[in-house]
């Protein structure tokens, strides 16, 4: 049974509700998934209930927005205490700045395109973490672009004049906080360079020293050469090597389970995580 440790739901910028993500995982023959919405744990309860029903093992998690040396980094946090006060405060601050940033981006875009903030809000589930994919979906609905991919390649690209950054906590500090919350920190897509600058090996070594547990080696945005390099680096630094789809529903072409994690790596993550319980069917 496959293991996919990075999937998104409508609690952030995926297009399937948490229960549907779990059902799709079961239908795809996966035995274990981690729900890792951006900067929120809002999908955990619904996913847990669906996982018990569908016979899927669930690792509650999140993908935390971080920054280091001016470069954005995503850190996957598994099995951490969702009530750890500092992590909770950082996630709240990040979500509220993501909302403000999206409003500002939409304001700028709307001077050139017939796009309104209300059209974007239509695409956001109540309480969800807002991201550029929601702006993309509103533009698709208005017929301004054909797909999320087209929006990200043009108006929403990291180098577009409409692009704005949002607040994110320091990556080294996030790794320490995740450990303090009993969680297991894994660096998401370390070499995904299509939309953003990537950090050097020195920064990854720093994060390892701060308590990083693993690197997401097998990811749809990594080339075969990236994956080979990261597998070697993980071995060198004593880090776990994970694989996952970064499934976002119909917003991205990657199917759930496109990349997977080895069973012994899953066991190591479960052995190190004690901030929240694994949901077993
Ligand atoms: P943001 O977090 O607001 O900066 O938006 C970036 C997020 O959009 C990342 O988490 C991506 O995974 C997500 N995303 C969803 N669909 C796409 C797409 N078609 N192309 C690029 N990124 C996408
Ligand atoms: Fe995303
Ligand atoms: Fe990410
Ligand atoms: Zn992701």
mmCIF file of N, CA, C and O in Angstrom, residues 39-110:
data_model
loop_
_atom_site.group_PDB
_atom_site.id
_atom_site.type_symbol
_atom_site.label_atom_id
_atom_site.label_comp_id
_atom_site.label_asym_id
_atom_site.label_seq_id
_atom_site.Cartn_x
_atom_site.Cartn_y
_atom_site.Cartn_z
ATOM 1 N N UNK A 39 -0.084 26.121 6.424
ATOM 2 C CA UNK A 39 -0.256 26.969 7.610
ATOM 3 C C UNK A 39 -1.583 26.768 8.340
ATOM 4 O O UNK A 39 -2.099 27.714 8.951
ATOM 5 N N UNK A 40 -2.113 25.543 8.308
ATOM 6 C CA UNK A 40 -3.361 25.291 9.027
ATOM 7 C C UNK A 40 -3.533 23.809 9.349
ATOM 8 O O UNK A 40 -3.027 22.951 8.631
ATOM 9 N N UNK A 41 -4.257 23.561 10.425
ATOM 10 C CA UNK A 41 -4.635 22.194 10.794
ATOM 11 C C UNK A 41 -6.156 22.041 10.685
ATOM 12 O O UNK A 41 -6.724 21.074 11.186
ATOM 13 N N UNK A 42 -6.805 22.987 10.006
ATOM 14 C CA UNK A 42 -8.276 23.027 9.969
ATOM 15 C C UNK A 42 -8.897 21.785 9.334
ATOM 16 O O UNK A 42 -10.055 21.474 9.609
ATOM 17 N N UNK A 43 -8.140 21.067 8.497
ATOM 18 C CA UNK A 43 -8.702 19.894 7.830
ATOM 19 C C UNK A 43 -8.556 18.596 8.602
ATOM 20 O O UNK A 43 -9.084 17.552 8.188
ATOM 21 N N UNK A 44 -7.825 18.621 9.724
ATOM 22 C CA UNK A 44 -7.482 17.383 10.434
ATOM 23 C C UNK A 44 -8.697 16.559 10.852
ATOM 24 O O UNK A 44 -8.726 15.346 10.642
ATOM 25 N N UNK A 45 -9.687 17.202 11.459
ATOM 26 C CA UNK A 45 -10.808 16.450 12.041
ATOM 27 C C UNK A 45 -11.603 15.724 10.952
ATOM 28 O O UNK A 45 -11.889 14.525 11.071
ATOM 29 N N UNK A 46 -11.927 16.459 9.888
ATOM 30 C CA UNK A 46 -12.682 15.837 8.794
ATOM 31 C C UNK A 46 -11.880 14.709 8.140
ATOM 32 O O UNK A 46 -12.425 13.636 7.840
ATOM 33 N N UNK A 47 -10.584 14.929 7.950
ATOM 34 C CA UNK A 47 -9.737 13.904 7.325
ATOM 35 C C UNK A 47 -9.646 12.668 8.217
ATOM 36 O O UNK A 47 -9.664 11.532 7.729
ATOM 37 N N UNK A 48 -9.558 12.872 9.520
ATOM 38 C CA UNK A 48 -9.427 11.744 10.457
ATOM 39 C C UNK A 48 -10.674 10.864 10.422
ATOM 40 O O UNK A 48 -10.584 9.628 10.365
ATOM 41 N N UNK A 49 -11.823 11.514 10.417
ATOM 42 C CA UNK A 49 -13.075 10.754 10.371
ATOM 43 C C UNK A 49 -13.168 9.944 9.073
ATOM 44 O O UNK A 49 -13.502 8.753 9.082
ATOM 45 N N UNK A 50 -12.808 10.586 7.963
ATOM 46 C CA UNK A 50 -12.858 9.905 6.662
ATOM 47 C C UNK A 50 -11.835 8.776 6.593
ATOM 48 O O UNK A 50 -12.089 7.726 5.988
ATOM 49 N N UNK A 51 -10.671 8.982 7.205
ATOM 50 C CA UNK A 51 -9.605 7.975 7.161
ATOM 51 C C UNK A 51 -10.041 6.701 7.886
ATOM 52 O O UNK A 51 -9.833 5.590 7.392
ATOM 53 N N UNK A 52 -10.674 6.874 9.050
ATOM 54 C CA UNK A 52 -11.166 5.707 9.797
ATOM 55 C C UNK A 52 -12.178 4.945 8.958
ATOM 56 O O UNK A 52 -12.173 3.718 8.907
ATOM 57 N N UNK A 53 -13.051 5.675 8.277
ATOM 58 C CA UNK A 53 -14.090 5.074 7.448
ATOM 59 C C UNK A 53 -13.493 4.357 6.232
ATOM 60 O O UNK A 53 -13.925 3.282 5.858
ATOM 61 N N UNK A 54 -12.476 4.987 5.623
ATOM 62 C CA UNK A 54 -11.945 4.481 4.348
ATOM 63 C C UNK A 54 -10.823 3.463 4.531
ATOM 64 O O UNK A 54 -10.317 2.906 3.559
ATOM 65 N N UNK A 55 -10.396 3.246 5.796
ATOM 66 C CA UNK A 55 -9.310 2.295 6.015
ATOM 67 C C UNK A 55 -7.952 2.841 5.610
ATOM 68 O O UNK A 55 -7.070 2.097 5.189
ATOM 69 N N UNK A 56 -7.791 4.150 5.755
ATOM 70 C CA UNK A 56 -6.521 4.797 5.407
ATOM 71 C C UNK A 56 -5.858 5.277 6.696
ATOM 72 O O UNK A 56 -6.531 5.787 7.599
ATOM 73 N N UNK A 57 -4.540 5.094 6.812
ATOM 74 C CA UNK A 57 -3.792 5.653 7.945
ATOM 75 C C UNK A 57 -3.480 7.116 7.629
ATOM 76 O O UNK A 57 -3.039 7.431 6.523
ATOM 77 N N UNK A 58 -3.743 8.001 8.610
ATOM 78 C CA UNK A 58 -3.546 9.439 8.397
ATOM 79 C C UNK A 58 -2.504 9.994 9.353
ATOM 80 O O UNK A 58 -2.598 9.807 10.568
ATOM 81 N N UNK A 59 -1.527 10.692 8.793
ATOM 82 C CA UNK A 59 -0.604 11.474 9.617
ATOM 83 C C UNK A 59 -1.087 12.922 9.551
ATOM 84 O O UNK A 59 -0.990 13.558 8.497
ATOM 85 N N UNK A 60 -1.580 13.467 10.659
ATOM 86 C CA UNK A 60 -1.920 14.889 10.661
ATOM 87 C C UNK A 60 -0.635 15.706 10.468
ATOM 88 O O UNK A 60 0.392 15.407 11.089
ATOM 89 N N UNK A 61 -0.705 16.701 9.596
ATOM 90 C CA UNK A 61 0.482 17.514 9.328
ATOM 91 C C UNK A 61 0.105 18.874 8.791
ATOM 92 O O UNK A 61 -1.076 19.243 8.732
ATOM 93 N N UNK A 62 1.128 19.638 8.416
ATOM 94 C CA UNK A 62 0.927 20.947 7.787
ATOM 95 C C UNK A 62 2.180 21.273 6.990
ATOM 96 O O UNK A 62 3.246 20.699 7.231
ATOM 97 N N UNK A 63 2.029 22.167 6.028
ATOM 98 C CA UNK A 63 3.177 22.688 5.282
ATOM 99 C C UNK A 63 3.345 24.134 5.719
ATOM 100 O O UNK A 63 2.504 24.981 5.398
ATOM 101 N N UNK A 64 4.384 24.380 6.513
ATOM 102 C CA UNK A 64 4.550 25.700 7.112
ATOM 103 C C UNK A 64 5.385 26.614 6.208
ATOM 104 O O UNK A 64 6.472 26.232 5.756
ATOM 105 N N UNK A 65 4.863 27.807 5.958
ATOM 106 C CA UNK A 65 5.582 28.808 5.165
ATOM 107 C C UNK A 65 6.713 29.374 6.003
ATOM 108 O O UNK A 65 6.480 29.872 7.107
ATOM 109 N N UNK A 66 7.926 29.313 5.462
ATOM 110 C CA UNK A 66 9.101 29.792 6.202
ATOM 111 C C UNK A 66 9.972 30.610 5.266
ATOM 112 O O UNK A 66 9.758 30.651 4.059
ATOM 113 N N UNK A 67 10.990 31.244 5.862
ATOM 114 C CA UNK A 67 11.939 32.011 5.064
ATOM 115 C C UNK A 67 13.311 31.911 5.712
ATOM 116 O O UNK A 67 13.416 31.744 6.934
ATOM 117 N N UNK A 68 14.341 31.951 4.861
ATOM 118 C CA UNK A 68 15.700 31.971 5.392
ATOM 119 C C UNK A 68 16.588 32.695 4.381
ATOM 120 O O UNK A 68 16.533 32.387 3.190
ATOM 121 N N UNK A 69 17.321 33.680 4.845
ATOM 122 C CA UNK A 69 18.174 34.448 3.948
ATOM 123 C C UNK A 69 17.412 35.066 2.792
ATOM 124 O O UNK A 69 17.933 35.151 1.675
ATOM 125 N N UNK A 70 16.164 35.453 3.023
ATOM 126 C CA UNK A 70 15.366 36.093 1.972
ATOM 127 C C UNK A 70 14.764 35.112 0.971
ATOM 128 O O UNK A 70 14.138 35.514 -0.001
ATOM 129 N N UNK A 71 14.943 33.816 1.201
ATOM 130 C CA UNK A 71 14.396 32.808 0.286
ATOM 131 C C UNK A 71 13.264 32.062 0.988
ATOM 132 O O UNK A 71 13.401 31.649 2.140
ATOM 133 N N UNK A 72 12.150 31.906 0.301
ATOM 134 C CA UNK A 72 11.008 31.181 0.855
ATOM 135 C C UNK A 72 11.281 29.685 0.861
ATOM 136 O O UNK A 72 11.822 29.130 -0.097
ATOM 137 N N UNK A 73 10.902 29.050 1.972
ATOM 138 C CA UNK A 73 11.123 27.613 2.153
ATOM 139 C C UNK A 73 9.847 27.039 2.752
ATOM 140 O O UNK A 73 9.220 27.695 3.591
ATOM 141 N N UNK A 74 9.435 25.859 2.308
ATOM 142 C CA UNK A 74 8.278 25.192 2.913
ATOM 143 C C UNK A 74 8.759 24.035 3.771
ATOM 144 O O UNK A 74 9.539 23.209 3.313
ATOM 145 N N UNK A 75 8.304 23.998 5.013
ATOM 146 C CA UNK A 75 8.687 22.906 5.916
ATOM 147 C C UNK A 75 7.439 22.100 6.259
ATOM 148 O O UNK A 75 6.455 22.637 6.782
ATOM 149 N N UNK A 76 7.489 20.809 5.948
ATOM 150 C CA UNK A 76 6.400 19.906 6.310
ATOM 151 C C UNK A 76 6.571 19.530 7.775
ATOM 152 O O UNK A 76 7.686 19.210 8.211
ATOM 153 N N UNK A 77 5.490 19.610 8.522
ATOM 154 C CA UNK A 77 5.534 19.279 9.950
ATOM 155 C C UNK A 77 4.533 18.151 10.179
ATOM 156 O O UNK A 77 3.345 18.314 9.909
ATOM 157 N N UNK A 78 5.039 16.999 10.636
ATOM 158 C CA UNK A 78 4.173 15.844 10.874
ATOM 159 C C UNK A 78 3.986 15.610 12.364
ATOM 160 O O UNK A 78 4.940 15.749 13.148
ATOM 161 N N UNK A 79 2.781 15.202 12.749
ATOM 162 C CA UNK A 79 2.510 14.676 14.093
ATOM 163 C C UNK A 79 2.896 15.634 15.208
ATOM 164 O O UNK A 79 3.352 15.204 16.265
ATOM 165 N N UNK A 80 2.730 16.946 14.974
ATOM 166 C CA UNK A 80 3.080 17.923 16.006
ATOM 167 C C UNK A 80 1.829 18.329 16.782
ATOM 168 O O UNK A 80 0.705 18.175 16.313
ATOM 169 N N UNK A 81 2.063 18.883 17.964
ATOM 170 C CA UNK A 81 0.975 19.358 18.804
ATOM 171 C C UNK A 81 0.379 20.618 18.164
ATOM 172 O O UNK A 81 1.059 21.655 18.087
ATOM 173 N N UNK A 82 -0.880 20.550 17.694
ATOM 174 C CA UNK A 82 -1.457 21.701 16.982
ATOM 175 C C UNK A 82 -1.721 22.893 17.895
ATOM 176 O O UNK A 82 -2.043 23.974 17.419
ATOM 177 N N UNK A 83 -1.579 22.693 19.206
ATOM 178 C CA UNK A 83 -1.836 23.791 20.151
ATOM 179 C C UNK A 83 -0.549 24.411 20.689
ATOM 180 O O UNK A 83 -0.593 25.252 21.587
ATOM 181 N N UNK A 84 0.610 24.009 20.156
ATOM 182 C CA UNK A 84 1.868 24.609 20.604
ATOM 183 C C UNK A 84 1.757 26.127 20.357
ATOM 184 O O UNK A 84 1.579 26.567 19.218
ATOM 185 N N UNK A 85 1.848 26.944 21.426
ATOM 186 C CA UNK A 85 1.469 28.361 21.300
ATOM 187 C C UNK A 85 2.241 29.152 20.250
ATOM 188 O O UNK A 85 1.641 29.926 19.496
ATOM 189 N N UNK A 86 3.553 28.968 20.173
ATOM 190 C CA UNK A 86 4.336 29.777 19.226
ATOM 191 C C UNK A 86 4.035 29.371 17.782
ATOM 192 O O UNK A 86 3.892 30.238 16.906
ATOM 193 N N UNK A 87 3.913 28.066 17.529
ATOM 194 C CA UNK A 87 3.567 27.614 16.169
ATOM 195 C C UNK A 87 2.174 28.112 15.776
ATOM 196 O O UNK A 87 1.945 28.527 14.640
ATOM 197 N N UNK A 88 1.268 28.063 16.746
ATOM 198 C CA UNK A 88 -0.106 28.525 16.514
ATOM 199 C C UNK A 88 -0.108 30.018 16.159
ATOM 200 O O UNK A 88 -0.760 30.449 15.207
ATOM 201 N N UNK A 89 0.676 30.793 16.913
ATOM 202 C CA UNK A 89 0.748 32.243 16.671
ATOM 203 C C UNK A 89 1.368 32.533 15.302
ATOM 204 O O UNK A 89 0.902 33.417 14.569
ATOM 205 N N UNK A 90 2.422 31.786 14.958
ATOM 206 C CA UNK A 90 3.075 31.990 13.657
ATOM 207 C C UNK A 90 2.114 31.665 12.519
ATOM 208 O O UNK A 90 2.056 32.379 11.511
ATOM 209 N N UNK A 91 1.348 30.574 12.668
ATOM 210 C CA UNK A 91 0.414 30.175 11.608
ATOM 211 C C UNK A 91 -0.693 31.223 11.456
ATOM 212 O O UNK A 91 -1.072 31.574 10.333
ATOM 213 N N UNK A 92 -1.180 31.746 12.586
ATOM 214 C CA UNK A 92 -2.229 32.780 12.530
ATOM 215 C C UNK A 92 -1.726 34.018 11.809
ATOM 216 O O UNK A 92 -2.401 34.576 10.956
ATOM 217 N N UNK A 93 -0.518 34.434 12.192
ATOM 218 C CA UNK A 93 0.056 35.635 11.584
ATOM 219 C C UNK A 93 0.268 35.420 10.082
ATOM 220 O O UNK A 93 -0.008 36.321 9.279
ATOM 221 N N UNK A 94 0.733 34.222 9.713
ATOM 222 C CA UNK A 94 0.976 33.919 8.295
ATOM 223 C C UNK A 94 -0.339 33.925 7.516
ATOM 224 O O UNK A 94 -0.433 34.510 6.435
ATOM 225 N N UNK A 95 -1.370 33.285 8.085
ATOM 226 C CA UNK A 95 -2.661 33.248 7.376
ATOM 227 C C UNK A 95 -3.237 34.648 7.198
ATOM 228 O O UNK A 95 -3.770 34.975 6.144
ATOM 229 N N UNK A 96 -3.125 35.489 8.234
ATOM 230 C CA UNK A 96 -3.740 36.814 8.080
ATOM 231 C C UNK A 96 -2.939 37.657 7.099
ATOM 232 O O UNK A 96 -3.515 38.431 6.332
ATOM 233 N N UNK A 97 -1.613 37.491 7.056
ATOM 234 C CA UNK A 97 -0.848 38.247 6.060
ATOM 235 C C UNK A 97 -1.052 37.696 4.648
ATOM 236 O O UNK A 97 -1.006 38.446 3.667
ATOM 237 N N UNK A 98 -1.300 36.377 4.531
ATOM 238 C CA UNK A 98 -1.623 35.805 3.217
ATOM 239 C C UNK A 98 -2.913 36.432 2.668
ATOM 240 O O UNK A 98 -3.018 36.707 1.469
ATOM 241 N N UNK A 99 -3.865 36.676 3.566
ATOM 242 C CA UNK A 99 -5.141 37.278 3.160
ATOM 243 C C UNK A 99 -4.913 38.708 2.652
ATOM 244 O O UNK A 99 -5.385 39.098 1.585
ATOM 245 N N UNK A 100 -4.152 39.478 3.443
ATOM 246 C CA UNK A 100 -3.841 40.863 3.079
ATOM 247 C C UNK A 100 -3.073 40.920 1.761
ATOM 248 O O UNK A 100 -3.364 41.738 0.875
ATOM 249 N N UNK A 101 -2.112 40.045 1.635
ATOM 250 C CA UNK A 101 -1.276 39.994 0.430
ATOM 251 C C UNK A 101 -2.110 39.644 -0.799
ATOM 252 O O UNK A 101 -1.947 40.231 -1.867
ATOM 253 N N UNK A 102 -3.046 38.690 -0.638
ATOM 254 C CA UNK A 102 -3.900 38.321 -1.770
ATOM 255 C C UNK A 102 -4.767 39.510 -2.179
ATOM 256 O O UNK A 102 -4.936 39.785 -3.372
ATOM 257 N N UNK A 103 -5.292 40.225 -1.182
ATOM 258 C CA UNK A 103 -6.117 41.414 -1.493
ATOM 259 C C UNK A 103 -5.320 42.447 -2.268
ATOM 260 O O UNK A 103 -5.812 43.049 -3.212
ATOM 261 N N UNK A 104 -4.072 42.654 -1.842
ATOM 262 C CA UNK A 104 -3.216 43.645 -2.516
ATOM 263 C C UNK A 104 -2.865 43.197 -3.930
ATOM 264 O O UNK A 104 -2.848 43.999 -4.863
ATOM 265 N N UNK A 105 -2.585 41.888 -4.085
ATOM 266 C CA UNK A 105 -2.284 41.386 -5.433
ATOM 267 C C UNK A 105 -3.506 41.560 -6.345
ATOM 268 O O UNK A 105 -3.377 41.986 -7.493
ATOM 269 N N UNK A 106 -4.690 41.242 -5.808
ATOM 270 C CA UNK A 106 -5.918 41.333 -6.608
ATOM 271 C C UNK A 106 -6.199 42.795 -6.964
ATOM 272 O O UNK A 106 -6.620 43.104 -8.079
ATOM 273 N N UNK A 107 -5.926 43.695 -6.016
ATOM 274 C CA UNK A 107 -6.109 45.120 -6.292
ATOM 275 C C UNK A 107 -5.228 45.553 -7.468
ATOM 276 O O UNK A 107 -5.685 46.251 -8.372
ATOM 277 N N UNK A 108 -3.975 45.106 -7.472
ATOM 278 C CA UNK A 108 -3.056 45.455 -8.565
ATOM 279 C C UNK A 108 -3.507 44.808 -9.877
ATOM 280 O O UNK A 108 -3.534 45.469 -10.924
ATOM 281 N N UNK A 109 -3.877 43.540 -9.801
ATOM 282 C CA UNK A 109 -4.297 42.826 -11.019
ATOM 283 C C UNK A 109 -5.547 43.479 -11.607
ATOM 284 O O UNK A 109 -5.696 43.606 -12.819
ATOM 285 N N UNK A 110 -6.438 43.947 -10.691
ATOM 286 C CA UNK A 110 -7.729 44.466 -11.156
ATOM 287 C C UNK A 110 -7.603 45.799 -11.888
ATOM 288 O O UNK A 110 -8.555 46.248 -12.516
#
